[in-house]
DNA sequence: TAACATCGTTTGTAATCACAGATGAATAGT
DNA sequence: ACTATTCATCTGTGATTACAAACGATGTTA
């Protein structure tokens, strides 16, 4: 019953740092599942169900769930049941607004730190994104697209803004996954090439513009299909 | 030992909605204490200590703490101790940036909904702020200043952006309280009159400007005193 | 005097238990 | 046939317990 817990590090000094914390492990798994859209919006999550899946007691599950509720990734219903966040028209517009405010800004702050090594990494990820699109693999596309954006954003060394942005991505992850799953990957257009070019040229305005347009490309056009009716 | 729990609502239908949930009560208390600066930055919070204060078991305390950690109000140290968030120079700059991006925007979205009743409420709060400044009551000032801003922001009906903004305020609440406590309330200048005027004139640009300048007035000048050395 | 080691205490973590409310399907009544 | 009701089960919540790591004061050694 404690399969996730029993890993105890033997190092005497730094054991605490490396120690496996069950509720942390659970949180990271759920975080990844939600942000990459492995749960459908509206899906009910039960504490005991997750406890069984993770092979742990309900306690660490509850702690992980509280964190995700605080971030808006999960919703607590009036009866205390917990569900994956739903998308509505007004929420969608808020998300686009918040993204276009925060993400170009953090990208601009990352620009001075985006060295050749990171640029190469971005180009590699962009190739993998093209592969995912051509092969029609929406989950892989989702993961790689996120990796592209957060590789840039993390370079800004702005943990507070990064947390806000992560919170937003957690909220549209499940929805976006459904959209891509329905429409397929062939409709996808992005501004990653423009972004990479702007980074190479150290052109802050062009980078801001590329990120902003990428947000619109990724969200605005597709969303009309679902929210229009 | 269960003094907070035993209130059970008798209404058969809506009992669940009104039911007192301990971890929710604890969360709200801690939220209020942190955002209004009743805890010093860096203060260590222990689960058992809080459990004793609230007269409940450690469990609901842990859930409340997890939520506040997720929002950045509390920090989890490497040894799993939990402390009130510290302020650093770079964090401070991030917070100012995030505020100036999000708060003028949400204020602009609130503008159409700010009717005469809400304007009267804002004027009343602004008077109470002046009283708090004149009487030199920093905690009261803090609360009323927050009430002023969030009265505007809540009118926007933008729950996602509001959550982001709340998260930011939670992070500078303890710090700001210390600053005001040291410098006194006499140094305080704000743009609330400009904001109210802009609201009355339905002048979106002026309102954005007033909010932006209020953020600078409140944070930029004062912070130099503390972070400069 | 100062750095180190030791040991009792405190603290975080997770499992388990107990209980009340919510859920949902079977049953009874119209 | 359909609605209302009842009851067994599921589920969230909170207290208690057990354990290991961290803390802190005391004593020891160089």
Short mmCIF file of C-alpha atoms (C1' of nucleotides) in Angstrom, two decimals:
data_model
loop_
_atom_site.label_atom_id
_atom_site.label_comp_id
_atom_site.label_asym_id
_atom_site.label_seq_id
_atom_site.Cartn_x
_atom_site.Cartn_y
_atom_site.Cartn_z
CA UNK A 1 0.00 0.00 0.00
CA UNK A 2 2.96 2.34 0.27
CA UNK A 3 4.72 1.64 -2.95
CA UNK A 4 5.33 5.31 -3.73
CA UNK A 5 6.62 6.15 -0.31
CA UNK A 6 9.21 3.58 0.52
CA UNK A 7 11.99 5.09 -1.54
CA UNK A 8 14.23 6.49 1.15
CA UNK A 9 17.43 8.18 0.15
CA UNK A 10 20.45 6.92 2.01
CA UNK A 11 22.56 10.07 1.78
CA UNK A 12 22.70 11.40 5.29
CA UNK A 13 23.09 15.09 4.51
CA UNK A 14 20.78 15.84 1.61
CA UNK A 15 18.27 13.11 2.25
CA UNK A 16 15.55 15.64 2.96
CA UNK A 17 15.87 17.35 -0.38
CA UNK A 18 15.67 14.18 -2.42
CA UNK A 19 13.04 12.53 -0.27
CA UNK A 20 9.99 11.35 -2.15
CA UNK A 21 6.88 13.10 -0.91
CA UNK A 22 3.74 11.28 -1.89
CA UNK A 23 1.47 14.27 -2.19
CA UNK A 24 4.09 16.02 -4.31
CA UNK A 25 4.35 13.02 -6.64
CA UNK A 26 0.60 12.86 -6.94
CA UNK A 27 0.43 16.59 -7.63
CA UNK A 28 2.96 16.37 -10.43
CA UNK A 29 1.18 13.45 -12.04
CA UNK A 30 -2.20 15.17 -11.91
CA UNK A 31 -0.67 18.44 -13.09
CA UNK A 32 0.80 16.74 -16.11
CA UNK A 33 -2.40 14.84 -16.83
CA UNK A 34 -4.53 17.97 -16.66
CA UNK A 35 -2.29 20.37 -18.55
CA UNK A 36 -1.78 17.91 -21.39
CA UNK A 37 -5.49 17.20 -21.55
CA UNK A 38 -5.66 13.59 -20.51
CA UNK A 39 -8.80 14.38 -18.51
CA UNK A 40 -11.92 15.56 -20.25
CA UNK A 41 -13.39 18.88 -19.04
CA UNK A 42 -16.07 18.20 -16.46
CA UNK A 43 -14.70 14.80 -15.52
CA UNK A 44 -15.40 13.98 -11.87
CA UNK A 45 -12.37 13.02 -9.82
CA UNK A 46 -12.95 11.14 -6.60
CA UNK A 47 -10.42 11.07 -3.81
CA UNK A 48 -10.78 7.36 -3.20
CA UNK A 49 -10.64 6.59 -6.90
CA UNK A 50 -7.38 8.46 -7.32
CA UNK A 51 -6.06 6.96 -4.09
CA UNK A 52 -6.61 3.52 -5.56
CA UNK A 53 -5.00 4.48 -8.88
CA UNK A 54 -1.91 5.89 -7.18
CA UNK A 55 -1.90 3.13 -4.60
CA UNK A 56 -1.77 5.56 -1.68
CA UNK A 57 -4.13 6.69 1.05
CA UNK A 58 -6.68 9.46 0.45
CA UNK A 59 -4.62 11.98 2.42
CA UNK A 60 -1.96 12.92 -0.14
CA UNK A 61 -4.61 12.92 -2.87
CA UNK A 62 -6.58 15.53 -0.99
CA UNK A 63 -3.54 17.76 -0.66
CA UNK A 64 -2.74 17.54 -4.36
CA UNK A 65 -6.35 18.29 -5.25
CA UNK A 66 -6.44 21.36 -3.02
CA UNK A 67 -3.46 22.81 -4.84
CA UNK A 68 -5.01 22.23 -8.24
CA UNK A 69 -8.29 23.75 -7.12
CA UNK A 70 -6.41 26.79 -5.91
CA UNK A 71 -4.87 27.15 -9.37
CA UNK A 72 -8.20 26.83 -11.13
CA UNK A 73 -7.29 23.54 -12.80
CA UNK A 74 -9.99 21.71 -10.86
CA UNK A 75 -13.33 22.99 -9.70
CA UNK A 76 -15.02 22.25 -6.43
CA UNK A 77 -18.74 21.84 -6.88
CA UNK A 78 -21.29 22.84 -4.26
CA UNK A 79 -21.50 19.25 -3.06
CA UNK A 80 -17.72 19.15 -2.59
CA UNK A 81 -17.17 16.95 -5.57
CA UNK A 82 -14.15 17.86 -7.63
CA UNK A 83 -14.24 18.11 -11.41
CA UNK A 84 -11.87 19.11 -14.19
CA UNK A 85 -12.49 22.74 -15.14
CA UNK A 86 -15.12 23.38 -17.79
CA UNK A 87 -14.70 25.97 -20.53
CA UNK A 88 -17.24 28.69 -21.13
CA UNK A 89 -17.36 31.51 -23.62
CA UNK A 90 -16.54 34.20 -21.05
CA UNK A 91 -13.80 32.16 -19.44
CA UNK A 92 -12.29 31.59 -22.81
CA UNK A 93 -12.15 35.32 -23.52
CA UNK A 94 -10.57 35.96 -20.14
CA UNK A 95 -7.90 33.38 -20.80
CA UNK A 96 -7.00 34.89 -24.16
CA UNK A 97 -6.79 38.32 -22.55
CA UNK A 98 -4.61 37.19 -19.67
CA UNK A 99 -2.34 35.24 -21.99
CA UNK A 100 -1.83 38.14 -24.38
CA UNK A 101 -0.98 40.37 -21.43
CA UNK A 102 1.45 38.09 -19.64
CA UNK A 103 3.12 35.87 -22.21
CA UNK A 104 4.56 38.49 -24.59
CA UNK A 105 5.91 40.29 -21.53
CA UNK A 106 7.66 37.26 -20.05
CA UNK A 107 9.00 36.32 -23.48
CA UNK A 108 10.50 39.79 -23.81
CA UNK A 109 12.13 39.36 -20.43
CA UNK A 110 13.51 36.01 -21.49
CA UNK A 111 15.03 37.41 -24.67
CA UNK A 112 18.43 38.43 -23.23
CA UNK A 113 18.85 34.94 -21.76
CA UNK A 114 17.96 32.98 -24.87
CA UNK A 115 21.41 31.88 -25.95
CA UNK A 116 22.41 29.72 -28.91
CA UNK A 117 21.95 26.54 -26.94
CA UNK A 118 18.36 27.42 -26.08
CA UNK A 119 17.70 28.54 -29.65
CA UNK A 120 18.85 25.14 -30.88
CA UNK A 121 16.56 23.51 -28.36
CA UNK A 122 13.64 25.59 -29.63
CA UNK A 123 14.40 24.61 -33.22
CA UNK A 124 14.51 20.96 -32.23
CA UNK A 125 11.18 21.23 -30.44
CA UNK A 126 9.67 23.02 -33.42
CA UNK A 127 10.70 20.14 -35.68
CA UNK A 128 9.12 17.69 -33.28
CA UNK A 129 5.95 19.78 -33.35
CA UNK A 130 5.88 19.54 -37.16
CA UNK A 131 6.30 15.78 -36.89
CA UNK A 132 3.46 15.55 -34.39
CA UNK A 133 1.24 17.60 -36.70
CA UNK A 134 2.08 15.48 -39.74
CA UNK A 135 1.56 12.23 -37.87
CA UNK A 136 -1.70 13.55 -36.43
CA UNK A 137 -0.78 13.00 -32.79
CA UNK A 138 -2.66 15.58 -30.74
CA UNK A 139 -1.29 14.65 -27.31
CA UNK A 140 2.30 14.75 -28.51
CA UNK A 141 1.59 18.06 -30.24
CA UNK A 142 0.13 19.43 -27.02
CA UNK A 143 3.17 18.44 -25.01
CA UNK A 144 5.68 19.77 -27.49
CA UNK A 145 3.84 23.04 -28.00
CA UNK A 146 3.85 23.54 -24.25
CA UNK A 147 7.52 22.66 -24.11
CA UNK A 148 8.27 25.28 -26.77
CA UNK A 149 6.49 28.06 -24.93
CA UNK A 150 7.79 27.22 -21.48
CA UNK A 151 11.36 26.83 -22.70
CA UNK A 152 11.14 30.50 -23.61
CA UNK A 153 9.22 31.58 -20.53
CA UNK A 154 11.43 29.78 -18.03
CA UNK A 155 14.47 31.58 -19.42
CA UNK A 156 13.03 34.83 -18.08
CA UNK A 157 13.69 33.81 -14.48
CA UNK A 158 10.36 35.27 -13.45
CA UNK A 159 8.87 32.65 -11.13
CA UNK A 160 5.87 34.72 -10.09
CA UNK A 161 4.73 35.49 -13.62
CA UNK A 162 5.54 31.92 -14.63
CA UNK A 163 3.22 30.60 -11.95
CA UNK A 164 0.41 32.80 -13.20
CA UNK A 165 0.94 31.57 -16.74
CA UNK A 166 1.06 27.94 -15.65
CA UNK A 167 -2.21 28.47 -13.83
CA UNK A 168 -3.77 29.73 -17.06
CA UNK A 169 -2.44 26.84 -19.15
CA UNK A 170 -3.81 24.39 -16.59
CA UNK A 171 -7.23 25.87 -17.15
CA UNK A 172 -7.39 25.58 -20.92
CA UNK A 173 -5.35 22.36 -21.26
CA UNK A 174 -8.27 19.95 -21.07
CA UNK A 175 -10.38 22.11 -23.36
CA UNK A 176 -7.66 22.57 -25.97
CA UNK A 177 -6.99 18.88 -26.02
CA UNK A 178 -10.64 18.20 -26.91
CA UNK A 179 -10.56 20.83 -29.65
CA UNK A 180 -7.45 19.41 -31.25
CA UNK A 181 -8.83 15.90 -30.88
CA UNK A 182 -11.94 16.89 -32.81
CA UNK A 183 -10.46 19.06 -35.52
CA UNK A 184 -7.27 17.08 -35.95
CA UNK A 185 -3.77 18.51 -36.13
CA UNK A 186 -3.93 19.52 -39.78
CA UNK A 187 -5.61 22.84 -39.00
CA UNK A 188 -2.81 23.93 -36.72
CA UNK A 189 -0.87 27.04 -37.63
CA UNK A 190 1.63 28.64 -35.32
CA UNK A 191 4.11 31.48 -35.12
CA UNK A 192 7.05 29.48 -33.84
CA UNK A 193 9.26 30.26 -36.83
CA UNK A 194 8.58 33.96 -36.43
CA UNK A 195 9.38 33.66 -32.74
CA UNK A 196 12.66 31.90 -33.37
CA UNK A 197 13.64 34.47 -35.98
CA UNK A 198 12.84 37.30 -33.60
CA UNK A 199 14.91 35.65 -30.89
CA UNK A 200 17.86 35.24 -33.24
CA UNK A 201 17.60 38.93 -34.17
CA UNK A 202 17.16 39.96 -30.53
CA UNK A 203 14.09 41.82 -31.76
CA UNK A 204 11.89 42.29 -28.72
CA UNK A 205 8.92 43.82 -30.52
CA UNK A 206 8.87 41.09 -33.14
CA UNK A 207 9.02 38.44 -30.42
CA UNK A 208 6.14 40.02 -28.53
CA UNK A 209 4.17 40.10 -31.75
CA UNK A 210 4.97 36.48 -32.60
CA UNK A 211 3.85 35.26 -29.17
CA UNK A 212 0.68 37.32 -29.33
CA UNK A 213 -0.18 36.02 -32.78
CA UNK A 214 0.63 32.47 -31.74
CA UNK A 215 -1.90 32.78 -28.93
CA UNK A 216 -4.52 34.01 -31.39
CA UNK A 217 -3.64 31.34 -33.94
CA UNK A 218 -3.82 28.60 -31.37
CA UNK A 219 -6.96 29.70 -29.59
CA UNK A 220 -9.05 32.24 -31.40
CA UNK A 221 -9.83 30.52 -34.65
CA UNK A 222 -10.31 27.04 -33.25
CA UNK A 223 -12.49 28.10 -30.39
CA UNK A 224 -15.21 29.45 -32.61
CA UNK A 225 -15.93 25.90 -33.73
CA UNK A 226 -16.81 24.82 -30.23
CA UNK A 227 -18.12 27.87 -28.49
CA UNK A 228 -20.08 29.24 -31.41
CA UNK A 229 -22.99 26.94 -30.64
CA UNK B 1 -11.82 19.63 19.98
CA UNK B 2 -14.38 20.08 17.19
CA UNK B 3 -15.79 23.43 18.06
CA UNK B 4 -15.64 24.69 14.48
CA UNK B 5 -17.24 21.64 12.99
CA UNK B 6 -20.36 20.98 14.97
CA UNK B 7 -22.53 23.61 13.33
CA UNK B 8 -24.86 21.52 11.21
CA UNK B 9 -27.50 23.26 9.19
CA UNK B 10 -30.95 21.79 9.61
CA UNK B 11 -32.34 22.72 6.18
CA UNK B 12 -32.71 19.46 4.36
CA UNK B 13 -32.22 20.68 0.80
CA UNK B 14 -29.46 23.23 0.92
CA UNK B 15 -27.65 21.91 3.95
CA UNK B 16 -24.63 21.03 1.88
CA UNK B 17 -24.16 24.53 0.58
CA UNK B 18 -24.29 26.16 3.97
CA UNK B 19 -22.33 23.47 5.74
CA UNK B 20 -19.29 24.70 7.59
CA UNK B 21 -16.17 23.12 6.19
CA UNK B 22 -13.27 23.37 8.56
CA UNK B 23 -10.47 23.51 6.01
CA UNK B 24 -12.38 26.21 4.15
CA UNK B 25 -12.81 28.26 7.31
CA UNK B 26 -9.13 27.88 8.10
CA UNK B 27 -8.21 28.87 4.56
CA UNK B 28 -10.27 32.04 4.71
CA UNK B 29 -8.80 33.03 8.05
CA UNK B 30 -5.24 32.47 6.89
CA UNK B 31 -5.96 34.20 3.57
CA UNK B 32 -7.24 37.25 5.41
CA UNK B 33 -4.33 37.21 7.85
CA UNK B 34 -1.73 36.97 5.10
CA UNK B 35 -3.18 39.44 2.63
CA UNK B 36 -3.66 42.07 5.31
CA UNK B 37 -0.16 41.51 6.60
CA UNK B 38 -0.79 40.12 10.04
CA UNK B 39 2.08 37.68 9.52
CA UNK B 40 5.59 38.93 9.08
CA UNK B 41 7.41 37.83 5.91
CA UNK B 42 9.48 34.75 6.66
CA UNK B 43 7.41 33.75 9.66
CA UNK B 44 7.38 29.99 10.12
CA UNK B 45 3.94 28.43 10.32
CA UNK B 46 3.68 25.00 11.89
CA UNK B 47 0.78 22.71 11.22
CA UNK B 48 0.39 21.69 14.81
CA UNK B 49 0.69 25.27 16.01
CA UNK B 50 -2.08 26.43 13.73
CA UNK B 51 -4.14 23.35 14.59
CA UNK B 52 -3.98 24.36 18.23
CA UNK B 53 -4.86 27.98 17.45
CA UNK B 54 -7.88 26.99 15.37
CA UNK B 55 -8.76 24.19 17.75
CA UNK B 56 -8.91 21.60 14.99
CA UNK B 57 -6.85 18.63 13.91
CA UNK B 58 -3.80 19.03 11.63
CA UNK B 59 -5.63 17.73 8.59
CA UNK B 60 -7.72 20.79 7.62
CA UNK B 61 -4.69 22.98 8.37
CA UNK B 62 -2.63 21.09 5.84
CA UNK B 63 -5.26 21.46 3.17
CA UNK B 64 -5.51 25.19 3.72
CA UNK B 65 -1.72 25.52 3.66
CA UNK B 66 -1.45 23.61 0.38
CA UNK B 67 -3.81 26.05 -1.28
CA UNK B 68 -1.86 29.05 -0.04
CA UNK B 69 1.41 27.51 -1.16
CA UNK B 70 -0.07 26.95 -4.60
CA UNK B 71 -0.96 30.64 -4.76
CA UNK B 72 2.51 31.74 -3.69
CA UNK B 73 1.31 33.23 -0.41
CA UNK B 74 3.30 30.68 1.57
CA UNK B 75 6.59 29.08 0.67
CA UNK B 76 7.58 25.51 1.25
CA UNK B 77 11.20 25.26 2.30
CA UNK B 78 13.42 22.33 1.39
CA UNK B 79 12.84 20.82 4.81
CA UNK B 80 9.08 21.01 4.24
CA UNK B 81 8.64 23.81 6.69
CA UNK B 82 6.16 26.42 5.59
CA UNK B 83 6.89 30.13 5.83
CA UNK B 84 5.21 33.37 4.84
CA UNK B 85 6.60 34.52 1.48
CA UNK B 86 9.69 36.71 1.60
CA UNK B 87 10.20 39.71 -0.64
CA UNK B 88 13.25 40.11 -2.84
CA UNK B 89 14.24 42.77 -5.29
CA UNK B 90 13.52 40.66 -8.35
CA UNK B 91 10.23 39.40 -6.98
CA UNK B 92 9.23 42.92 -6.22
CA UNK B 93 9.85 43.99 -9.82
CA UNK B 94 7.89 41.02 -11.13
CA UNK B 95 4.95 41.89 -8.93
CA UNK B 96 4.88 45.48 -10.13
CA UNK B 97 5.03 44.28 -13.73
CA UNK B 98 2.25 41.74 -13.31
CA UNK B 99 0.07 44.24 -11.48
CA UNK B 100 0.47 46.94 -14.11
CA UNK B 101 -0.43 44.42 -16.80
CA UNK B 102 -3.48 42.88 -15.17
CA UNK B 103 -5.08 45.48 -12.93
CA UNK B 104 -5.63 48.32 -15.43
CA UNK B 105 -7.11 45.74 -17.79
CA UNK B 106 -9.59 44.31 -15.29
CA UNK B 107 -10.50 47.83 -14.16
CA UNK B 108 -11.28 48.75 -17.75
CA UNK B 109 -13.50 45.70 -18.01
CA UNK B 110 -15.26 46.66 -14.80
CA UNK B 111 -15.97 50.19 -16.01
CA UNK B 112 -19.31 49.47 -17.76
CA UNK B 113 -20.58 47.76 -14.59
CA UNK B 114 -19.57 50.46 -12.12
CA UNK B 115 -22.97 52.03 -11.47
CA UNK B 116 -23.83 54.89 -9.15
CA UNK B 117 -24.27 52.58 -6.20
CA UNK B 118 -20.77 51.18 -6.59
CA UNK B 119 -19.33 54.66 -7.15
CA UNK B 120 -20.88 55.75 -3.85
CA UNK B 121 -19.36 52.72 -2.19
CA UNK B 122 -15.94 53.63 -3.60
CA UNK B 123 -16.27 57.19 -2.31
CA UNK B 124 -17.21 55.90 1.11
CA UNK B 125 -14.20 53.57 1.16
CA UNK B 126 -11.92 56.38 0.02
CA UNK B 127 -13.09 58.50 2.95
CA UNK B 128 -12.39 55.63 5.31
CA UNK B 129 -8.93 55.35 3.77
CA UNK B 130 -8.28 59.02 4.49
CA UNK B 131 -9.41 58.48 8.07
CA UNK B 132 -7.09 55.50 8.45
CA UNK B 133 -4.20 57.56 7.09
CA UNK B 134 -4.92 60.49 9.39
CA UNK B 135 -5.29 58.26 12.42
CA UNK B 136 -2.13 56.38 11.46
CA UNK B 137 -3.70 52.94 11.42
CA UNK B 138 -1.73 50.84 8.94
CA UNK B 139 -3.79 47.64 9.20
CA UNK B 140 -7.05 49.47 8.68
CA UNK B 141 -5.50 51.34 5.77
CA UNK B 142 -4.35 48.06 4.24
CA UNK B 143 -7.80 46.53 4.48
CA UNK B 144 -9.60 49.55 3.08
CA UNK B 145 -7.15 50.03 0.25
CA UNK B 146 -7.66 46.41 -0.73
CA UNK B 147 -11.41 46.83 -0.47
CA UNK B 148 -11.23 49.83 -2.81
CA UNK B 149 -9.31 47.98 -5.50
CA UNK B 150 -11.28 44.76 -5.31
CA UNK B 151 -14.61 46.56 -5.34
CA UNK B 152 -13.59 47.76 -8.77
CA UNK B 153 -12.04 44.51 -9.92
CA UNK B 154 -14.91 42.28 -8.82
CA UNK B 155 -17.32 44.37 -10.90
CA UNK B 156 -15.55 43.12 -14.01
CA UNK B 157 -16.96 39.60 -13.58
CA UNK B 158 -13.61 38.14 -14.61
CA UNK B 159 -13.02 35.34 -12.10
CA UNK B 160 -9.90 34.00 -13.78
CA UNK B 161 -8.09 37.32 -13.91
CA UNK B 162 -9.36 38.10 -10.41
CA UNK B 163 -7.76 34.93 -9.10
CA UNK B 164 -4.45 35.88 -10.65
CA UNK B 165 -4.62 39.33 -9.08
CA UNK B 166 -5.56 37.91 -5.68
CA UNK B 167 -2.57 35.62 -5.91
CA UNK B 168 -0.31 38.62 -6.48
CA UNK B 169 -1.78 40.62 -3.61
CA UNK B 170 -1.29 37.63 -1.30
CA UNK B 171 2.38 37.72 -2.15
CA UNK B 172 3.06 41.36 -1.36
CA UNK B 173 0.57 41.73 1.51
CA UNK B 174 2.96 40.79 4.31
CA UNK B 175 5.76 42.87 2.82
CA UNK B 176 3.61 45.96 2.27
CA UNK B 177 2.30 45.77 5.79
CA UNK B 178 5.87 45.93 7.15
CA UNK B 179 6.71 48.88 4.92
CA UNK B 180 3.68 50.86 6.03
CA UNK B 181 4.33 49.90 9.61
CA UNK B 182 7.85 51.33 9.40
CA UNK B 183 7.21 54.47 7.39
CA UNK B 184 3.81 55.24 8.87
CA UNK B 185 0.72 56.18 6.93
CA UNK B 186 1.63 59.82 6.43
CA UNK B 187 3.74 59.09 3.37
CA UNK B 188 0.86 57.46 1.56
CA UNK B 189 -0.31 58.99 -1.70
CA UNK B 190 -2.82 57.33 -3.95
CA UNK B 191 -4.75 57.88 -7.16
CA UNK B 192 -8.16 56.94 -5.84
CA UNK B 193 -9.70 60.34 -6.56
CA UNK B 194 -8.43 60.19 -10.15
CA UNK B 195 -9.86 56.70 -10.44
CA UNK B 196 -13.27 57.73 -9.16
CA UNK B 197 -13.32 60.71 -11.49
CA UNK B 198 -12.42 58.50 -14.43
CA UNK B 199 -15.17 56.07 -13.49
CA UNK B 200 -17.73 58.86 -13.28
CA UNK B 201 -16.67 60.09 -16.73
CA UNK B 202 -16.63 56.54 -18.11
CA UNK B 203 -13.13 57.39 -19.31
CA UNK B 204 -11.39 54.05 -19.79
CA UNK B 205 -7.95 55.41 -20.59
CA UNK B 206 -7.98 57.72 -17.57
CA UNK B 207 -9.03 54.83 -15.35
CA UNK B 208 -6.25 52.62 -16.68
CA UNK B 209 -3.80 55.43 -16.03
CA UNK B 210 -5.10 56.04 -12.50
CA UNK B 211 -4.78 52.37 -11.57
CA UNK B 212 -1.32 52.16 -13.06
CA UNK B 213 -0.15 55.25 -11.22
CA UNK B 214 -1.74 54.03 -8.01
CA UNK B 215 0.33 50.87 -8.26
CA UNK B 216 3.48 52.92 -8.74
CA UNK B 217 2.56 55.31 -5.94
CA UNK B 218 1.83 52.48 -3.56
CA UNK B 219 4.80 50.30 -4.34
CA UNK B 220 7.57 51.97 -6.24
CA UNK B 221 8.54 54.83 -4.00
CA UNK B 222 8.17 53.01 -0.70
CA UNK B 223 10.01 49.90 -1.79
CA UNK B 224 13.25 51.73 -2.36
CA UNK B 225 13.50 52.32 1.36
CA UNK B 226 13.59 48.63 2.10
CA UNK B 227 15.17 47.00 -0.90
CA UNK B 228 17.83 49.63 -1.45
CA UNK B 229 20.02 48.04 1.14
"C1'" DT C 1 36.78 29.76 23.32
"C1'" DA C 2 34.73 27.61 19.43
"C1'" DA C 3 33.38 23.81 16.59
"C1'" DC C 4 31.30 19.33 16.79
"C1'" DA C 5 28.49 15.46 18.34
"C1'" DT C 6 24.42 13.71 20.86
"C1'" DC C 7 19.83 13.09 22.35
"C1'" DG C 8 15.19 14.47 23.67
"C1'" DT C 9 11.59 17.15 21.49
"C1'" DT C 10 9.13 19.04 17.78
"C1'" DT C 11 7.27 18.66 13.26
"C1'" DG C 12 5.77 16.98 8.68
"C1'" DT C 13 3.83 12.99 6.45
"C1'" DA C 14 0.71 9.29 5.48
"C1'" DA C 15 -2.45 5.51 6.93
"C1'" DT C 16 -6.54 4.37 9.23
"C1'" DC C 17 -10.94 5.05 11.34
"C1'" DA C 18 -15.51 7.18 12.09
"C1'" DC C 19 -19.19 9.82 10.58
"C1'" DA C 20 -22.44 12.61 7.88
"C1'" DG C 21 -24.02 13.89 3.54
"C1'" DA C 22 -24.56 12.70 -1.48
"C1'" DT C 23 -25.53 9.38 -4.96
"C1'" DG C 24 -28.07 6.21 -7.49
"C1'" DA C 25 -30.76 2.23 -8.15
"C1'" DA C 26 -34.52 -0.50 -6.64
"C1'" DT C 27 -39.13 -0.23 -4.83
"C1'" DA C 28 -43.72 1.52 -3.91
"C1'" DG C 29 -47.55 4.38 -5.07
"C1'" DT C 30 -50.40 7.00 -8.25
"C1'" DA D 1 -46.00 4.17 -17.58
"C1'" DC D 2 -44.22 7.54 -14.63
"C1'" DT D 3 -43.08 9.89 -10.48
"C1'" DA D 4 -41.79 9.78 -5.67
"C1'" DT D 5 -39.45 7.46 -1.97
"C1'" DT D 6 -36.45 4.59 0.41
"C1'" DC D 7 -32.16 2.39 1.39
"C1'" DA D 8 -27.61 0.52 0.53
"C1'" DT D 9 -23.40 2.35 -1.08
"C1'" DC D 10 -20.17 5.79 -2.21
"C1'" DT D 11 -17.68 9.87 -1.05
"C1'" DG D 12 -15.80 13.91 1.41
"C1'" DT D 13 -14.31 15.45 5.89
"C1'" DG D 14 -11.82 15.46 10.10
"C1'" DA D 15 -9.57 13.12 14.20
"C1'" DT D 16 -6.31 9.94 15.69
"C1'" DT D 17 -2.15 7.32 15.39
"C1'" DA D 18 2.55 5.95 13.98
"C1'" DC D 19 6.85 7.02 12.20
"C1'" DA D 20 10.89 9.30 10.37
"C1'" DA D 21 13.22 13.54 9.65
"C1'" DA D 22 14.42 18.09 11.44
"C1'" DC D 23 15.30 21.06 15.17
"C1'" DG D 24 17.56 22.78 19.23
"C1'" DA D 25 19.70 22.65 23.55
"C1'" DT D 26 23.16 20.37 26.08
"C1'" DG D 27 27.50 18.34 26.71
"C1'" DT D 28 32.08 17.06 24.70
"C1'" DT D 29 36.40 17.72 22.46
"C1'" DA D 30 40.17 20.15 20.17
#
